[in-house]
Short mmCIF file of C-alpha atoms and ligand atoms in Angstrom, two decimals:
data_model
loop_
_atom_site.label_atom_id
_atom_site.label_comp_id
_atom_site.label_asym_id
_atom_site.label_seq_id
_atom_site.Cartn_x
_atom_site.Cartn_y
_atom_site.Cartn_z
CA MET A 171 70.80 168.13 -29.57
CA SER A 172 67.44 166.50 -29.87
CA GLU A 173 67.37 162.74 -30.09
CA LYS A 174 64.50 160.69 -31.34
CA PRO A 175 62.75 159.20 -28.33
CA LEU A 176 63.43 155.50 -27.96
CA LYS A 177 60.68 153.23 -29.09
CA THR A 178 59.11 151.09 -26.41
CA ASP A 179 59.56 147.32 -26.55
CA GLU A 180 55.91 147.06 -27.45
CA GLN A 181 56.31 149.43 -30.39
CA LEU A 182 59.31 147.42 -31.58
CA ILE A 183 57.53 144.09 -31.47
CA ALA A 184 54.60 145.68 -33.32
CA ASP A 185 57.04 146.93 -35.99
CA PHE A 186 58.52 143.45 -36.19
CA GLN A 187 55.06 141.93 -36.55
CA ASN A 188 54.62 144.27 -39.50
CA GLY A 189 57.74 142.91 -41.13
CA ASN A 190 60.49 145.22 -39.87
CA GLU A 191 63.38 142.90 -39.05
CA ASN A 192 65.52 145.73 -37.69
CA ALA A 193 63.02 146.07 -34.88
CA PHE A 194 63.74 142.46 -33.98
CA VAL A 195 67.49 143.14 -33.89
CA GLU A 196 66.83 146.11 -31.62
CA LEU A 197 64.89 143.86 -29.24
CA VAL A 198 67.73 141.34 -29.29
CA ASP A 199 70.17 144.09 -28.34
CA ARG A 200 67.93 145.26 -25.54
CA TYR A 201 67.36 141.87 -24.02
CA LYS A 202 70.29 139.57 -24.76
CA ASP A 203 72.41 140.54 -21.72
CA ARG A 204 69.49 140.59 -19.34
CA LEU A 205 68.35 137.19 -20.52
CA VAL A 206 71.83 135.68 -20.47
CA ASN A 207 72.10 136.87 -16.86
CA PHE A 208 68.72 135.43 -16.09
CA VAL A 209 69.21 132.03 -17.69
CA TYR A 210 72.79 131.70 -16.47
CA ARG A 211 71.56 131.86 -12.88
CA PHE A 212 69.62 128.69 -13.52
CA LEU A 213 72.14 126.77 -15.58
CA HIS A 214 75.54 127.96 -14.34
CA ASP A 215 77.02 127.47 -17.74
CA MET A 216 77.63 130.36 -20.07
CA THR A 217 77.54 128.34 -23.29
CA ASP A 218 74.27 126.67 -22.33
CA ALA A 219 72.84 129.98 -21.17
CA GLU A 220 73.64 131.70 -24.45
CA ASP A 221 72.27 128.80 -26.40
CA MET A 222 69.04 128.95 -24.47
CA VAL A 223 68.73 132.70 -24.96
CA GLN A 224 69.22 132.13 -28.67
CA GLU A 225 66.41 129.59 -28.52
CA THR A 226 64.30 132.20 -26.78
CA PHE A 227 64.86 134.73 -29.55
CA LEU A 228 64.21 132.09 -32.19
CA LYS A 229 60.89 131.40 -30.52
CA VAL A 230 60.09 135.10 -30.54
CA TYR A 231 61.06 135.24 -34.18
CA LYS A 232 58.96 132.25 -35.17
CA ASN A 233 55.99 133.13 -33.00
CA LYS A 234 55.99 136.89 -33.27
CA HIS A 235 52.27 136.92 -33.93
CA ALA A 236 51.59 135.05 -30.69
CA TYR A 237 52.49 138.22 -28.81
CA ARG A 238 49.45 140.31 -27.93
CA GLU A 239 49.65 143.94 -26.98
CA ILE A 240 47.83 143.35 -23.70
CA ALA A 241 51.04 141.99 -22.16
CA LYS A 242 54.35 143.71 -21.64
CA PHE A 243 56.98 142.45 -24.04
CA SER A 244 59.42 141.96 -21.15
CA THR A 245 57.15 139.61 -19.25
CA TRP A 246 56.44 137.69 -22.43
CA ILE A 247 60.10 137.11 -23.26
CA TYR A 248 60.99 136.35 -19.64
CA THR A 249 58.24 133.75 -19.60
CA ILE A 250 59.65 132.09 -22.70
CA ALA A 251 63.23 132.16 -21.42
CA GLY A 252 62.20 131.05 -17.94
CA ASN A 253 60.24 128.10 -19.25
CA LEU A 254 63.15 126.97 -21.40
CA ALA A 255 65.64 127.35 -18.56
CA ARG A 256 63.49 125.57 -16.03
CA SER A 257 62.72 122.67 -18.29
CA GLU A 258 66.44 122.29 -19.05
CA LEU A 259 67.12 122.40 -15.33
CA ARG A 260 64.55 119.73 -14.62
CA LYS A 261 66.16 117.55 -17.26
CA ARG A 262 69.54 118.05 -15.67
CA LYS A 263 68.33 117.41 -12.16
CA ARG A 264 66.78 114.18 -13.31
CA ARG A 265 70.12 113.17 -14.76
CA LYS A 266 72.11 114.12 -11.71
CA THR A 267 70.96 114.20 -8.15
CA TYR A 268 72.94 116.83 -6.30
CA THR A 269 74.58 115.84 -3.11
CA MET A 270 75.39 118.34 -0.44
CA SER A 271 79.10 117.74 -0.98
CA ASP A 272 78.73 119.13 -4.49
CA LEU A 273 77.72 122.35 -2.89
CA SER A 274 80.37 122.79 -0.25
CA PHE A 275 82.69 125.66 -0.92
CA ASP A 276 86.02 124.26 0.07
CA ASP A 277 87.71 120.95 0.43
CA ASN A 278 86.71 120.60 4.06
CA GLU A 279 84.16 118.03 4.85
CA PHE A 280 80.69 119.41 4.96
CA THR A 281 79.22 119.73 8.42
CA PRO A 282 75.72 121.06 8.90
CA VAL A 283 75.49 123.87 11.41
CA ASP A 284 73.18 123.66 14.33
CA PRO A 285 70.66 126.40 13.54
CA GLY A 286 70.56 127.28 17.20
CA LYS A 287 74.30 127.79 17.33
CA ASP A 288 75.59 131.22 18.26
CA THR A 289 76.59 132.88 15.02
CA GLU A 290 77.54 136.23 16.44
CA GLY A 291 80.96 136.18 14.80
CA ILE A 292 79.61 135.99 11.23
CA VAL A 293 79.99 139.10 9.14
CA PHE A 294 76.59 139.23 7.54
CA ASN A 295 77.55 140.92 4.31
CA SER A 296 80.44 138.66 3.56
CA TYR A 297 78.70 136.12 1.34
CA ALA A 298 80.59 135.76 -1.87
CA GLY A 299 78.63 135.84 -5.08
CA GLU A 300 79.73 132.31 -5.92
CA GLU A 301 78.51 130.97 -2.59
CA ILE A 302 75.16 132.56 -3.12
CA MET A 303 74.88 131.19 -6.62
CA LYS A 304 75.57 127.69 -5.41
CA ALA A 305 73.00 128.11 -2.69
CA ILE A 306 70.45 129.34 -5.22
CA TYR A 307 71.21 126.36 -7.41
CA ALA A 308 70.52 124.09 -4.46
CA LEU A 309 67.10 125.62 -3.78
CA PRO A 310 63.93 123.86 -4.87
CA GLU A 311 62.90 125.21 -8.25
CA PRO A 312 60.01 127.53 -7.30
CA PHE A 313 62.19 129.28 -4.73
CA GLN A 314 65.05 129.46 -7.14
CA THR A 315 62.96 131.05 -9.86
CA ILE A 316 61.46 133.64 -7.59
CA ILE A 317 64.84 134.65 -6.15
CA ILE A 318 66.31 135.03 -9.61
CA LEU A 319 63.40 137.10 -10.84
CA ARG A 320 63.13 139.32 -7.81
CA ASP A 321 66.60 139.67 -6.35
CA ILE A 322 68.83 139.25 -9.37
CA GLN A 323 66.71 140.53 -12.23
CA GLU A 324 65.01 142.95 -9.84
CA LEU A 325 61.67 142.68 -11.57
CA SER A 326 58.56 144.15 -9.99
CA TYR A 327 56.14 141.95 -8.07
CA GLU A 328 53.60 142.74 -10.72
CA ASP A 329 55.81 141.49 -13.55
CA ILE A 330 56.73 138.37 -11.60
CA SER A 331 53.06 137.77 -10.97
CA THR A 332 52.45 137.89 -14.73
CA ILE A 333 55.46 135.74 -15.63
CA LEU A 334 54.67 133.01 -13.13
CA ASP A 335 50.93 133.43 -13.44
CA ILE A 336 50.37 133.58 -9.69
CA PRO A 337 48.66 136.29 -7.62
CA MET A 338 50.72 139.18 -6.34
CA GLY A 339 50.18 138.18 -2.71
CA THR A 340 51.58 134.75 -3.48
CA VAL A 341 54.59 136.33 -5.17
CA LYS A 342 55.36 138.38 -2.07
CA SER A 343 55.03 135.53 0.36
CA ARG A 344 57.02 133.26 -1.93
CA VAL A 345 59.80 135.83 -2.23
CA ASN A 346 59.92 136.01 1.53
CA ARG A 347 59.99 132.26 1.98
CA ALA A 348 62.58 131.85 -0.75
CA ARG A 349 64.87 134.42 0.84
CA LEU A 350 64.60 132.76 4.23
CA LYS A 351 65.25 129.41 2.63
CA LEU A 352 68.26 130.80 0.77
CA GLN A 353 69.65 132.33 3.89
CA ASP A 354 69.14 129.06 5.67
CA THR A 355 70.93 127.15 2.93
CA LEU A 356 73.80 129.62 3.06
CA SER A 357 74.16 129.19 6.79
CA TYR A 358 74.51 125.45 6.30
CA LEU A 359 76.93 125.81 3.45
CA LYS A 360 78.98 128.54 5.06
CA GLU A 361 80.32 126.42 7.87
CA MET B 294 61.81 130.93 15.35
CA GLN B 295 60.46 130.19 18.76
CA ASN B 296 56.82 131.14 18.57
CA THR B 297 54.03 132.05 16.24
CA ASP B 298 54.86 135.73 16.54
CA CYS B 299 58.39 135.03 15.29
CA THR B 300 56.91 133.17 12.36
CA PHE B 301 54.58 136.07 11.62
CA ILE B 302 57.43 138.57 11.87
CA CYS B 303 59.68 136.60 9.52
CA GLU B 304 56.86 136.46 7.01
CA GLN B 305 56.84 140.26 6.94
CA PHE B 306 60.53 140.74 6.21
CA THR B 307 60.22 141.24 2.48
CA GLU B 308 57.54 143.85 2.77
CA TYR B 309 59.29 145.34 5.75
CA GLN B 310 62.32 145.86 3.60
CA ASP B 311 60.25 147.13 0.70
CA ASN B 312 58.66 149.61 3.09
CA SER B 313 55.25 148.46 2.03
CA LEU B 314 53.81 147.36 5.38
CA SER B 315 51.03 149.23 7.09
CA SER B 316 52.32 151.48 9.84
CA LYS B 317 50.67 149.28 12.43
CA ILE B 318 52.39 146.09 11.30
CA ARG B 319 55.64 147.91 10.70
CA ALA B 320 55.61 149.08 14.32
CA ARG B 321 54.94 145.54 15.43
CA VAL B 322 57.94 144.26 13.47
CA ASP B 323 60.14 147.04 14.84
CA THR B 324 59.16 146.22 18.40
CA HIS B 325 59.69 142.52 17.86
CA LEU B 326 63.10 142.94 16.23
CA ALA B 327 64.24 145.11 19.09
CA SER B 328 63.46 142.41 21.62
CA CYS B 329 64.00 139.11 19.74
CA SER B 330 67.63 138.36 18.91
CA SER B 331 66.75 135.33 16.84
CA CYS B 332 64.52 137.26 14.41
CA SER B 333 66.81 140.22 14.35
CA GLU B 334 69.72 137.97 13.38
CA ILE B 335 67.71 136.38 10.61
CA TYR B 336 66.72 139.79 9.35
CA GLN B 337 70.29 141.07 9.25
CA LYS B 338 71.53 137.99 7.43
CA LEU B 339 68.70 138.29 4.98
CA ALA B 340 69.59 141.90 4.27
CA GLY B 341 73.17 140.80 3.64
CA VAL B 342 72.05 138.09 1.21
CA ILE B 343 69.86 140.47 -0.72
CA GLU B 344 72.59 143.05 -0.92
CA THR B 345 75.00 140.48 -2.33
CA LEU B 346 72.41 139.33 -4.84
CA HIS B 347 71.96 142.88 -6.05
CA LYS B 348 75.69 143.28 -6.42
CA LEU B 349 76.29 140.14 -8.49
CA PRO B 350 78.32 140.97 -11.56
CA THR B 351 76.31 141.49 -14.72
CA LEU B 352 77.14 139.01 -17.42
CA GLN B 353 77.22 139.95 -21.05
CA ALA B 354 76.31 137.97 -24.10
CA SER B 355 79.34 137.13 -26.22
CA SER B 356 80.32 139.41 -29.08
CA ASP B 357 79.22 136.92 -31.74
CA PHE B 358 75.78 136.45 -30.17
CA ASN B 359 73.95 138.43 -32.88
CA SER B 360 75.77 136.88 -35.81
CA THR B 361 75.15 133.36 -34.47
CA LEU B 362 71.50 134.16 -33.93
CA LEU B 363 71.08 135.68 -37.36
CA SER B 364 72.63 132.66 -39.04
CA ARG B 365 70.31 130.40 -37.08
CA ILE B 366 67.40 132.52 -38.27
CA GLU B 367 68.65 132.24 -41.83
CA THR B 368 68.73 128.46 -41.52
CA LEU B 369 65.26 128.60 -40.03
CA ASN B 370 63.98 130.72 -42.91
CA GLN B 371 65.43 128.35 -45.49
CA GLU B 372 63.78 125.43 -43.73
CA THR B 373 60.53 127.31 -43.60
CA VAL B 374 60.63 128.11 -47.30
CA TRP B 375 61.33 124.46 -48.09
CA GLN B 376 58.58 123.31 -45.74
CA LYS B 377 56.12 125.72 -47.30
CA PHE B 378 57.04 124.40 -50.72
CA TYR B 379 56.79 120.83 -49.59
CA HIS B 380 53.50 121.25 -47.79
CA SER B 381 51.71 123.43 -50.29
CA SER B 382 49.01 121.40 -52.00
CA SER B 383 50.19 121.96 -55.54
CA SER B 384 53.68 120.73 -54.92
CA ARG B 385 52.32 117.84 -52.89
CA VAL B 386 50.18 116.85 -55.85
CA ALA B 387 53.18 117.29 -58.10
CA GLY B 388 54.91 114.89 -55.74
CA TYR B 389 52.07 112.41 -56.16
CA ALA B 390 52.28 112.80 -59.90
CA ILE B 391 55.99 112.09 -59.93
CA ALA B 392 55.49 109.11 -57.63
CA ALA B 393 52.67 107.78 -59.80
CA GLY B 394 54.80 108.29 -62.89
CA LEU B 395 57.63 106.35 -61.33
CA ILE B 396 55.33 103.50 -60.42
CA VAL B 397 54.03 103.32 -63.94
CA ALA B 398 57.49 103.51 -65.43
CA ILE B 399 58.78 100.80 -63.12
CA GLY B 400 55.73 98.66 -63.86
CA ILE B 401 56.26 98.93 -67.56
CA ASN B 402 59.93 98.29 -67.25
CA ILE B 403 59.30 95.11 -65.27
CA MET B 404 56.67 94.04 -67.75
CA ILE B 405 58.91 94.44 -70.77
CA ASP B 406 62.31 93.43 -69.65
CA PRO B 407 63.48 93.72 -66.10
CA ILE B 408 67.16 93.59 -67.07
CA SER B 409 67.91 95.58 -70.21
CA PRO B 410 67.28 99.32 -70.10
CA VAL B 411 64.88 99.95 -72.99
CA LYS B 412 64.14 103.37 -74.44
CA THR B 413 60.86 104.91 -73.27
CA GLY B 414 59.39 105.19 -76.76
CA ILE B 415 59.82 101.51 -77.45
CA GLN B 416 58.51 100.67 -74.04
CA SER B 417 55.24 102.47 -74.45
CA ASN B 418 54.73 101.08 -77.94
CA PHE B 419 55.25 97.62 -76.66
CA ALA B 420 53.09 98.23 -73.62
CA GLY B 421 50.41 99.70 -75.84
CA GLU B 422 50.16 96.42 -77.68
CA GLN B 423 49.96 94.46 -74.51
CA ILE B 424 47.46 96.57 -72.57
CA LYS B 425 45.47 99.38 -74.06
CA PRO B 426 47.18 101.74 -76.46
CA ASN B 427 48.87 104.75 -74.83
CA GLN B 428 47.12 104.39 -71.52
CA PRO B 429 50.09 104.86 -69.16
CA THR B 430 51.47 107.78 -71.13
CA GLU B 431 48.10 109.48 -71.16
CA SER B 432 47.66 109.09 -67.43
CA LEU B 433 51.00 110.67 -66.80
CA ALA B 434 50.27 113.59 -69.06
CA GLU B 435 46.91 114.12 -67.48
CA ILE B 436 48.30 114.01 -64.00
CA SER B 437 50.95 116.58 -64.63
CA ASP B 438 48.51 118.81 -66.50
CA SER B 439 45.81 118.61 -63.91
CA SER B 440 48.03 118.53 -60.87
CA ALA B 441 48.12 122.26 -60.35
CA ASN B 442 44.40 122.90 -60.56
CA HIS B 443 42.62 119.69 -59.74
CA PRO B 444 44.24 117.94 -56.84
CA VAL B 445 41.28 115.62 -56.29
CA ASP B 446 41.20 114.57 -59.91
CA SER B 447 44.86 113.83 -59.93
CA LEU B 448 44.48 111.69 -56.83
CA THR B 449 41.85 109.67 -58.66
CA LEU B 450 44.14 109.49 -61.61
CA GLN B 451 46.88 108.22 -59.43
CA ASN B 452 44.64 105.34 -58.34
CA SER B 453 43.72 104.53 -61.90
CA THR B 454 47.37 104.53 -62.81
CA ILE B 455 48.08 102.04 -60.11
CA ASN B 456 45.22 99.90 -61.39
CA SER B 457 46.60 99.99 -64.88
CA GLN B 458 49.93 98.99 -63.50
CA ASN B 459 48.35 95.99 -61.80
CA GLN B 460 46.62 95.18 -65.04
CA SER B 461 49.87 95.24 -66.94
CA MET B 462 51.53 93.01 -64.43
CA GLN B 463 48.70 90.50 -64.73
CA LEU B 464 49.07 90.58 -68.48
CA VAL B 465 52.74 89.91 -68.20
CA SER B 466 52.24 86.94 -65.95
CA GLY B 467 49.48 85.71 -68.25
CA LYS B 468 51.90 85.90 -71.17
CA LYS B 469 54.44 83.77 -69.37
ZN1 ZN C 553 61.33 136.45 16.98
#
């Protein structure tokens, strides 16, 4: 059984630029879940996330000719979605300043842990997904974005470098700092 | 992190995990981790965090995602078609022509009898006597004829129409 080789994203967007709307639908099918996952990690609301991904595709639809073949389609669409999500997040954070109690995981009063405290008893792999997501949400935006791109979307350093328009070396050091920061935040929230 | 070496080691964790450090630096990290409990603890926790991140459940777009998107695109296309129509020069000029026509019609109406609705034919006859014969009707005809091909002309015509309207209003007030 010989199947037709799948078209690349770049071939599909080129087809769409030439008027083939089915190519657009194919791109939507390829990217909708990935982008919903991506945007959801910023917004923590499925309805908002879907709405924003729809906005992303509408932008692609309206501005299809803005895409140039020199870039990967994936980095282009991630850039659009990321910009929308981050600007929505900034709007939200202006509306509501998060307090640490918003981020505690149970009804117990939040008590910061002394970083020097002996934590031998902690099972390191026991962070629940929800705890981690709350901790990511609490991170300053640049850290948050880089964690989502690298550790959740698992994009390459090169792609992240393109999406955020920062040098590869900066991406790597920022990933490292963001992870340390996240781990730090989790330690505080865990107790 | 107690000292600068700890700081340096922690900065290498990502690349250490990616296996992209030079063998020399990798050996340095290995040695440090073996002897520094603080850094080694941080590293283990970090590995746990990353593992959890990788294992987060994958969300899926809802089943009506495509249909919602396509209907939004349809709405967008309809808007675009309307905008194109509205912004194209010929239809804009047609808009001017209609507007100019309305102004003239209203002007004449006011001039003749602001209350009773008079038939157009009578209006223009009457107006013709008062101002110059047939002028408003001519302007209108010219505007709509020329609108498609001579946008500049029709703009000029629009101005002249407005002038004639002013004229007629002066005449009316002069009559009273
Ligand atoms: Zn150390």
